[in-house]
C-alpha cells in the first residue's frame, strides 16, 4: 500500500502493482500487439503489392506499423480507458497520477515513448525490471517521467470527506493566498476536523490552536480572534477545496428558449 495525497488534501491508500502482476499484464498486451501488428503488416503489404510499390515503401510501411504497434497501442488504450490497457484490465490494474488522480493523453504519450527505453532497447524489459525494483512504488522510467504509478483498481476507495465552511468566515477565507498551504499541512487539518468529535475538549482546543497558528503563519495572515479553531480551519480547508473543483458551467438559457 502507498499513501497518495490528492489535490483536495485527501489522503488515500492504494495498493501498488508489483512486477509479477505488471509482467503478466505486459505479456497479455504483447500478445495483442503481435496480433494487431501482424494483421496490419500483411494488410499494408497486400495493398503495396497491388500498387506495385518498391522496397522503399515497404521499409516505410514497416516503420509505421512498428510505431503504431509498440507506441500507438498503449497510448491509445490508456488514453481512451483512463489508464488501462487490455492487459491491465484483465489483471485489474490502472495507471494513475502520483497524487492518485486519473491520467490523460499527456501521461499516456510520455509512458508510451519511454517504453522504448524500458522494454525495447535491450528487447527483454530488463531496464524496466531493474528500475522498478529500485523504486519504492515500483515505477519504471516511463512512470517517473510521466509522474504516474500503476495500482490495483479493484479495491474500494474511500469517499472524500468534504468540508462545509462557516458562512460568516467565507468572505475572509476567499481573500487568502493558499499557495503556502502544503499538502501535508492540509492533510493534518483535515484529520483534525474529521477526528474533532472524538477528541477531548482539551485536545480540541490545544491541537486546534496549534494548527491555527501554523496555518496562519504559512498563509501570512494574523489568526482571527473570537472564533474557535475548528471554524477557522474549516473555512481555510473548505476554501482550498472550493478552488480545487472548477465551477459548473452555466446553462445556456437562450438556447433553451430557442428550443422551446
PDB file of N, CA and C in Angstrom, residues 51-123:
ATOM      1  N   UNK A  51      -0.297  -2.145 -55.505  1.00  0.00           N
ATOM      2  CA  UNK A  51       0.168  -0.850 -56.013  1.00  0.00           C
ATOM      3  C   UNK A  51       1.501  -0.974 -56.734  1.00  0.00           C
ATOM      4  N   UNK A  52       2.118  -2.150 -56.624  1.00  0.00           N
ATOM      5  CA  UNK A  52       3.427  -2.417 -57.235  1.00  0.00           C
ATOM      6  C   UNK A  52       4.479  -1.440 -56.699  1.00  0.00           C
ATOM      7  N   UNK A  53       4.518  -1.296 -55.347  1.00  0.00           N
ATOM      8  CA  UNK A  53       5.456  -0.363 -54.723  1.00  0.00           C
ATOM      9  C   UNK A  53       6.841  -0.982 -54.630  1.00  0.00           C
ATOM     10  N   UNK A  54       7.847  -0.107 -54.539  1.00  0.00           N
ATOM     11  CA  UNK A  54       9.223  -0.585 -54.447  1.00  0.00           C
ATOM     12  C   UNK A  54       9.587  -0.884 -52.981  1.00  0.00           C
ATOM     13  N   UNK A  55      10.847  -1.257 -52.758  1.00  0.00           N
ATOM     14  CA  UNK A  55      11.281  -1.661 -51.421  1.00  0.00           C
ATOM     15  C   UNK A  55      11.282  -0.499 -50.429  1.00  0.00           C
ATOM     16  N   UNK A  56      11.465   0.730 -50.915  1.00  0.00           N
ATOM     17  CA  UNK A  56      11.470   1.883 -50.010  1.00  0.00           C
ATOM     18  C   UNK A  56      10.112   2.042 -49.322  1.00  0.00           C
ATOM     19  N   UNK A  57       9.040   1.856 -50.075  1.00  0.00           N
ATOM     20  CA  UNK A  57       7.708   1.947 -49.493  1.00  0.00           C
ATOM     21  C   UNK A  57       7.473   0.827 -48.473  1.00  0.00           C
ATOM     22  N   UNK A  58       8.005  -0.343 -48.756  1.00  0.00           N
ATOM     23  CA  UNK A  58       7.848  -1.451 -47.814  1.00  0.00           C
ATOM     24  C   UNK A  58       8.588  -1.167 -46.509  1.00  0.00           C
ATOM     25  N   UNK A  59       9.790  -0.587 -46.606  1.00  0.00           N
ATOM     26  CA  UNK A  59      10.546  -0.236 -45.403  1.00  0.00           C
ATOM     27  C   UNK A  59       9.818   0.837 -44.596  1.00  0.00           C
ATOM     28  N   UNK A  60       9.259   1.818 -45.292  1.00  0.00           N
ATOM     29  CA  UNK A  60       8.496   2.868 -44.595  1.00  0.00           C
ATOM     30  C   UNK A  60       7.276   2.295 -43.905  1.00  0.00           C
ATOM     31  N   UNK A  61       6.590   1.400 -44.619  1.00  0.00           N
ATOM     32  CA  UNK A  61       5.405   0.774 -44.038  1.00  0.00           C
ATOM     33  C   UNK A  61       5.778  -0.029 -42.793  1.00  0.00           C
ATOM     34  N   UNK A  62       6.931  -0.683 -42.808  1.00  0.00           N
ATOM     35  CA  UNK A  62       7.357  -1.468 -41.656  1.00  0.00           C
ATOM     36  C   UNK A  62       7.611  -0.576 -40.436  1.00  0.00           C
ATOM     37  N   UNK A  63       8.235   0.576 -40.673  1.00  0.00           N
ATOM     38  CA  UNK A  63       8.486   1.515 -39.573  1.00  0.00           C
ATOM     39  C   UNK A  63       7.168   2.033 -38.998  1.00  0.00           C
ATOM     40  N   UNK A  64       6.220   2.361 -39.879  1.00  0.00           N
ATOM     41  CA  UNK A  64       4.929   2.867 -39.428  1.00  0.00           C
ATOM     42  C   UNK A  64       4.175   1.820 -38.614  1.00  0.00           C
ATOM     43  N   UNK A  65       4.184   0.585 -39.067  1.00  0.00           N
ATOM     44  CA  UNK A  65       3.480  -0.485 -38.358  1.00  0.00           C
ATOM     45  C   UNK A  65       4.110  -0.733 -36.992  1.00  0.00           C
ATOM     46  N   UNK A  66       5.440  -0.724 -36.928  1.00  0.00           N
ATOM     47  CA  UNK A  66       6.108  -0.908 -35.639  1.00  0.00           C
ATOM     48  C   UNK A  66       5.774   0.227 -34.672  1.00  0.00           C
ATOM     49  N   UNK A  67       5.728   1.454 -35.180  1.00  0.00           N
ATOM     50  CA  UNK A  67       5.404   2.601 -34.330  1.00  0.00           C
ATOM     51  C   UNK A  67       3.982   2.500 -33.813  1.00  0.00           C
ATOM     52  N   UNK A  68       3.040   2.156 -34.700  1.00  0.00           N
ATOM     53  CA  UNK A  68       1.650   2.011 -34.271  1.00  0.00           C
ATOM     54  C   UNK A  68       1.485   0.881 -33.264  1.00  0.00           C
ATOM     55  N   UNK A  69       2.246  -0.191 -33.442  1.00  0.00           N
ATOM     56  CA  UNK A  69       2.098  -1.351 -32.567  1.00  0.00           C
ATOM     57  C   UNK A  69       2.727  -1.119 -31.200  1.00  0.00           C
ATOM     58  N   UNK A  70       3.972  -0.612 -31.188  1.00  0.00           N
ATOM     59  CA  UNK A  70       4.707  -0.500 -29.931  1.00  0.00           C
ATOM     60  C   UNK A  70       4.347   0.751 -29.134  1.00  0.00           C
ATOM     61  N   UNK A  71       3.992   1.833 -29.832  1.00  0.00           N
ATOM     62  CA  UNK A  71       3.701   3.096 -29.144  1.00  0.00           C
ATOM     63  C   UNK A  71       2.224   3.459 -29.251  1.00  0.00           C
ATOM     64  N   UNK A  72       1.660   3.326 -30.446  1.00  0.00           N
ATOM     65  CA  UNK A  72       0.272   3.740 -30.647  1.00  0.00           C
ATOM     66  C   UNK A  72      -0.712   2.942 -29.824  1.00  0.00           C
ATOM     67  N   UNK A  73      -0.502   1.624 -29.707  1.00  0.00           N
ATOM     68  CA  UNK A  73      -1.443   0.791 -28.944  1.00  0.00           C
ATOM     69  C   UNK A  73      -1.513   1.192 -27.475  1.00  0.00           C
ATOM     70  N   UNK A  74      -0.378   1.264 -26.742  1.00  0.00           N
ATOM     71  CA  UNK A  74      -0.511   1.641 -25.325  1.00  0.00           C
ATOM     72  C   UNK A  74      -1.015   3.063 -25.129  1.00  0.00           C
ATOM     73  N   UNK A  75      -0.601   3.993 -26.001  1.00  0.00           N
ATOM     74  CA  UNK A  75      -1.056   5.374 -25.851  1.00  0.00           C
ATOM     75  C   UNK A  75      -2.559   5.475 -26.080  1.00  0.00           C
ATOM     76  N   UNK A  76      -3.051   4.844 -27.142  1.00  0.00           N
ATOM     77  CA  UNK A  76      -4.477   4.910 -27.444  1.00  0.00           C
ATOM     78  C   UNK A  76      -5.319   4.217 -26.384  1.00  0.00           C
ATOM     79  N   UNK A  77      -4.907   3.037 -25.965  1.00  0.00           N
ATOM     80  CA  UNK A  77      -5.713   2.285 -24.994  1.00  0.00           C
ATOM     81  C   UNK A  77      -5.725   2.965 -23.633  1.00  0.00           C
ATOM     82  N   UNK A  78      -4.578   3.477 -23.177  1.00  0.00           N
ATOM     83  CA  UNK A  78      -4.538   4.120 -21.867  1.00  0.00           C
ATOM     84  C   UNK A  78      -5.232   5.473 -21.884  1.00  0.00           C
ATOM     85  N   UNK A  79      -5.282   6.136 -23.049  1.00  0.00           N
ATOM     86  CA  UNK A  79      -5.991   7.411 -23.136  1.00  0.00           C
ATOM     87  C   UNK A  79      -7.499   7.195 -23.123  1.00  0.00           C
ATOM     88  N   UNK A  80      -7.981   6.246 -23.913  1.00  0.00           N
ATOM     89  CA  UNK A  80      -9.418   6.019 -24.013  1.00  0.00           C
ATOM     90  C   UNK A  80      -9.997   5.406 -22.743  1.00  0.00           C
ATOM     91  N   UNK A  81      -9.226   4.590 -22.051  1.00  0.00           N
ATOM     92  CA  UNK A  81      -9.743   3.906 -20.864  1.00  0.00           C
ATOM     93  C   UNK A  81      -9.236   4.520 -19.565  1.00  0.00           C
ATOM     94  N   UNK A  82      -8.644   5.714 -19.649  1.00  0.00           N
ATOM     95  CA  UNK A  82      -8.159   6.425 -18.463  1.00  0.00           C
ATOM     96  C   UNK A  82      -7.180   5.578 -17.666  1.00  0.00           C
ATOM     97  N   UNK A  83      -6.140   5.112 -18.350  1.00  0.00           N
ATOM     98  CA  UNK A  83      -5.054   4.448 -17.641  1.00  0.00           C
ATOM     99  C   UNK A  83      -5.065   2.941 -17.658  1.00  0.00           C
ATOM    100  N   UNK A  84      -5.888   2.327 -18.519  1.00  0.00           N
ATOM    101  CA  UNK A  84      -5.939   0.861 -18.533  1.00  0.00           C
ATOM    102  C   UNK A  84      -5.806   0.351 -19.959  1.00  0.00           C
ATOM    103  N   UNK A  85      -4.794  -0.458 -20.214  1.00  0.00           N
ATOM    104  CA  UNK A  85      -4.723  -1.199 -21.461  1.00  0.00           C
ATOM    105  C   UNK A  85      -5.534  -2.478 -21.298  1.00  0.00           C
ATOM    106  N   UNK A  86      -5.650  -3.261 -22.364  1.00  0.00           N
ATOM    107  CA  UNK A  86      -6.421  -4.501 -22.267  1.00  0.00           C
ATOM    108  C   UNK A  86      -5.794  -5.477 -21.269  1.00  0.00           C
ATOM    109  N   UNK A  87      -4.466  -5.535 -21.263  1.00  0.00           N
ATOM    110  CA  UNK A  87      -3.796  -6.402 -20.299  1.00  0.00           C
ATOM    111  C   UNK A  87      -4.015  -5.948 -18.874  1.00  0.00           C
ATOM    112  N   UNK A  88      -3.971  -4.646 -18.649  1.00  0.00           N
ATOM    113  CA  UNK A  88      -4.210  -4.123 -17.297  1.00  0.00           C
ATOM    114  C   UNK A  88      -5.657  -4.350 -16.877  1.00  0.00           C
ATOM    115  N   UNK A  89      -6.591  -4.222 -17.814  1.00  0.00           N
ATOM    116  CA  UNK A  89      -7.986  -4.507 -17.481  1.00  0.00           C
ATOM    117  C   UNK A  89      -8.152  -5.944 -17.003  1.00  0.00           C
ATOM    118  N   UNK A  90      -7.491  -6.875 -17.694  1.00  0.00           N
ATOM    119  CA  UNK A  90      -7.628  -8.286 -17.343  1.00  0.00           C
ATOM    120  C   UNK A  90      -7.052  -8.579 -15.959  1.00  0.00           C
ATOM    121  N   UNK A  91      -5.997  -7.861 -15.571  1.00  0.00           N
ATOM    122  CA  UNK A  91      -5.354  -8.095 -14.275  1.00  0.00           C
ATOM    123  C   UNK A  91      -5.834  -7.128 -13.198  1.00  0.00           C
ATOM    124  N   UNK A  92      -6.756  -6.229 -13.547  1.00  0.00           N
ATOM    125  CA  UNK A  92      -7.274  -5.295 -12.553  1.00  0.00           C
ATOM    126  C   UNK A  92      -6.295  -4.205 -12.177  1.00  0.00           C
ATOM    127  N   UNK A  93      -5.538  -3.708 -13.148  1.00  0.00           N
ATOM    128  CA  UNK A  93      -4.558  -2.649 -12.897  1.00  0.00           C
ATOM    129  C   UNK A  93      -4.989  -1.354 -13.572  1.00  0.00           C
ATOM    130  N   UNK A  94      -4.454  -0.259 -13.083  1.00  0.00           N
ATOM    131  CA  UNK A  94      -4.733   1.049 -13.670  1.00  0.00           C
ATOM    132  C   UNK A  94      -3.545   1.972 -13.423  1.00  0.00           C
ATOM    133  N   UNK A  95      -3.273   2.821 -14.406  1.00  0.00           N
ATOM    134  CA  UNK A  95      -2.243   3.854 -14.258  1.00  0.00           C
ATOM    135  C   UNK A  95      -2.906   5.114 -13.706  1.00  0.00           C
ATOM    136  N   UNK A  96      -2.365   5.638 -12.608  1.00  0.00           N
ATOM    137  CA  UNK A  96      -2.890   6.868 -12.014  1.00  0.00           C
ATOM    138  C   UNK A  96      -1.749   7.862 -11.854  1.00  0.00           C
ATOM    139  N   UNK A  97      -2.119   9.129 -11.645  1.00  0.00           N
ATOM    140  CA  UNK A  97      -1.116  10.145 -11.380  1.00  0.00           C
ATOM    141  C   UNK A  97      -0.470   9.919 -10.011  1.00  0.00           C
ATOM    142  N   UNK A  98       0.619  10.622  -9.760  1.00  0.00           N
ATOM    143  CA  UNK A  98       1.318  10.468  -8.487  1.00  0.00           C
ATOM    144  C   UNK A  98       0.468  10.910  -7.312  1.00  0.00           C
ATOM    145  N   UNK A  99      -0.578  11.735  -7.557  1.00  0.00           N
ATOM    146  CA  UNK A  99      -1.484  12.142  -6.484  1.00  0.00           C
ATOM    147  C   UNK A  99      -2.749  11.290  -6.444  1.00  0.00           C
ATOM    148  N   UNK A 100      -2.784  10.206  -7.223  1.00  0.00           N
ATOM    149  CA  UNK A 100      -3.928   9.303  -7.225  1.00  0.00           C
ATOM    150  C   UNK A 100      -5.013   9.663  -8.206  1.00  0.00           C
ATOM    151  N   UNK A 101      -4.872  10.762  -8.962  1.00  0.00           N
ATOM    152  CA  UNK A 101      -5.885  11.193  -9.912  1.00  0.00           C
ATOM    153  C   UNK A 101      -5.781  10.455 -11.238  1.00  0.00           C
ATOM    154  N   UNK A 102      -6.773  10.624 -12.119  1.00  0.00           N
ATOM    155  CA  UNK A 102      -6.761   9.934 -13.417  1.00  0.00           C
ATOM    156  C   UNK A 102      -5.728  10.550 -14.362  1.00  0.00           C
ATOM    157  N   UNK A 103      -5.229   9.737 -15.269  1.00  0.00           N
ATOM    158  CA  UNK A 103      -4.252  10.197 -16.259  1.00  0.00           C
ATOM    159  C   UNK A 103      -4.966  10.703 -17.506  1.00  0.00           C
ATOM    160  N   UNK A 104      -4.197  11.359 -18.373  1.00  0.00           N
ATOM    161  CA  UNK A 104      -4.753  11.850 -19.628  1.00  0.00           C
ATOM    162  C   UNK A 104      -3.788  11.514 -20.766  1.00  0.00           C
ATOM    163  N   UNK A 105      -3.997  12.143 -21.929  1.00  0.00           N
ATOM    164  CA  UNK A 105      -3.202  11.833 -23.120  1.00  0.00           C
ATOM    165  C   UNK A 105      -1.726  12.135 -22.908  1.00  0.00           C
ATOM    166  N   UNK A 106      -1.430  13.219 -22.200  1.00  0.00           N
ATOM    167  CA  UNK A 106      -0.033  13.592 -21.971  1.00  0.00           C
ATOM    168  C   UNK A 106       0.711  12.503 -21.212  1.00  0.00           C
ATOM    169  N   UNK A 107       0.090  11.957 -20.180  1.00  0.00           N
ATOM    170  CA  UNK A 107       0.735  10.891 -19.417  1.00  0.00           C
ATOM    171  C   UNK A 107       0.915   9.638 -20.274  1.00  0.00           C
ATOM    172  N   UNK A 108      -0.100   9.311 -21.084  1.00  0.00           N
ATOM    173  CA  UNK A 108      -0.023   8.110 -21.915  1.00  0.00           C
ATOM    174  C   UNK A 108       1.084   8.235 -22.961  1.00  0.00           C
ATOM    175  N   UNK A 109       1.225   9.421 -23.576  1.00  0.00           N
ATOM    176  CA  UNK A 109       2.280   9.615 -24.578  1.00  0.00           C
ATOM    177  C   UNK A 109       3.659   9.493 -23.946  1.00  0.00           C
ATOM    178  N   UNK A 110       3.844  10.100 -22.781  1.00  0.00           N
ATOM    179  CA  UNK A 110       5.137  10.024 -22.107  1.00  0.00           C
ATOM    180  C   UNK A 110       5.492   8.591 -21.759  1.00  0.00           C
ATOM    181  N   UNK A 111       4.522   7.851 -21.236  1.00  0.00           N
ATOM    182  CA  UNK A 111       4.781   6.449 -20.900  1.00  0.00           C
ATOM    183  C   UNK A 111       5.052   5.620 -22.144  1.00  0.00           C
ATOM    184  N   UNK A 112       4.289   5.908 -23.223  1.00  0.00           N
ATOM    185  CA  UNK A 112       4.477   5.146 -24.448  1.00  0.00           C
ATOM    186  C   UNK A 112       5.844   5.362 -25.069  1.00  0.00           C
ATOM    187  N   UNK A 113       6.304   6.610 -25.120  1.00  0.00           N
ATOM    188  CA  UNK A 113       7.622   6.892 -25.687  1.00  0.00           C
ATOM    189  C   UNK A 113       8.740   6.345 -24.806  1.00  0.00           C
ATOM    190  N   UNK A 114       8.576   6.464 -23.501  1.00  0.00           N
ATOM    191  CA  UNK A 114       9.598   5.932 -22.595  1.00  0.00           C
ATOM    192  C   UNK A 114       9.634   4.409 -22.614  1.00  0.00           C
ATOM    193  N   UNK A 115       8.553   3.777 -23.078  1.00  0.00           N
ATOM    194  CA  UNK A 115       8.559   2.319 -23.184  1.00  0.00           C
ATOM    195  C   UNK A 115       9.620   1.797 -24.126  1.00  0.00           C
ATOM    196  N   UNK A 116      10.074   2.646 -25.074  1.00  0.00           N
ATOM    197  CA  UNK A 116      11.162   2.237 -25.969  1.00  0.00           C
ATOM    198  C   UNK A 116      12.417   1.951 -25.159  1.00  0.00           C
ATOM    199  N   UNK A 117      12.679   2.800 -24.148  1.00  0.00           N
ATOM    200  CA  UNK A 117      13.846   2.590 -23.286  1.00  0.00           C
ATOM    201  C   UNK A 117      13.595   1.456 -22.303  1.00  0.00           C
ATOM    202  N   UNK A 118      12.401   1.433 -21.724  1.00  0.00           N
ATOM    203  CA  UNK A 118      12.099   0.435 -20.696  1.00  0.00           C
ATOM    204  C   UNK A 118      12.093  -0.994 -21.230  1.00  0.00           C
ATOM    205  N   UNK A 119      11.513  -1.185 -22.418  1.00  0.00           N
ATOM    206  CA  UNK A 119      11.256  -2.549 -22.890  1.00  0.00           C
ATOM    207  C   UNK A 119      12.028  -2.954 -24.144  1.00  0.00           C
ATOM    208  N   UNK A 120      12.234  -2.013 -25.077  1.00  0.00           N
ATOM    209  CA  UNK A 120      12.639  -2.428 -26.409  1.00  0.00           C
ATOM    210  C   UNK A 120      14.099  -2.178 -26.760  1.00  0.00           C
ATOM    211  N   UNK A 121      14.836  -1.380 -25.966  1.00  0.00           N
ATOM    212  CA  UNK A 121      16.256  -1.168 -26.291  1.00  0.00           C
ATOM    213  C   UNK A 121      17.043  -2.465 -26.149  1.00  0.00           C
ATOM    214  N   UNK A 122      16.863  -3.149 -25.021  1.00  0.00           N
ATOM    215  CA  UNK A 122      17.516  -4.446 -24.842  1.00  0.00           C
ATOM    216  C   UNK A 122      16.644  -5.602 -25.317  1.00  0.00           C
ATOM    217  N   UNK A 123      15.374  -5.308 -25.570  1.00  0.00           N
ATOM    218  CA  UNK A 123      14.473  -6.337 -26.072  1.00  0.00           C
ATOM    219  C   UNK A 123      13.991  -7.317 -25.039  1.00  0.00           C
TER     220      UNK A 123
END
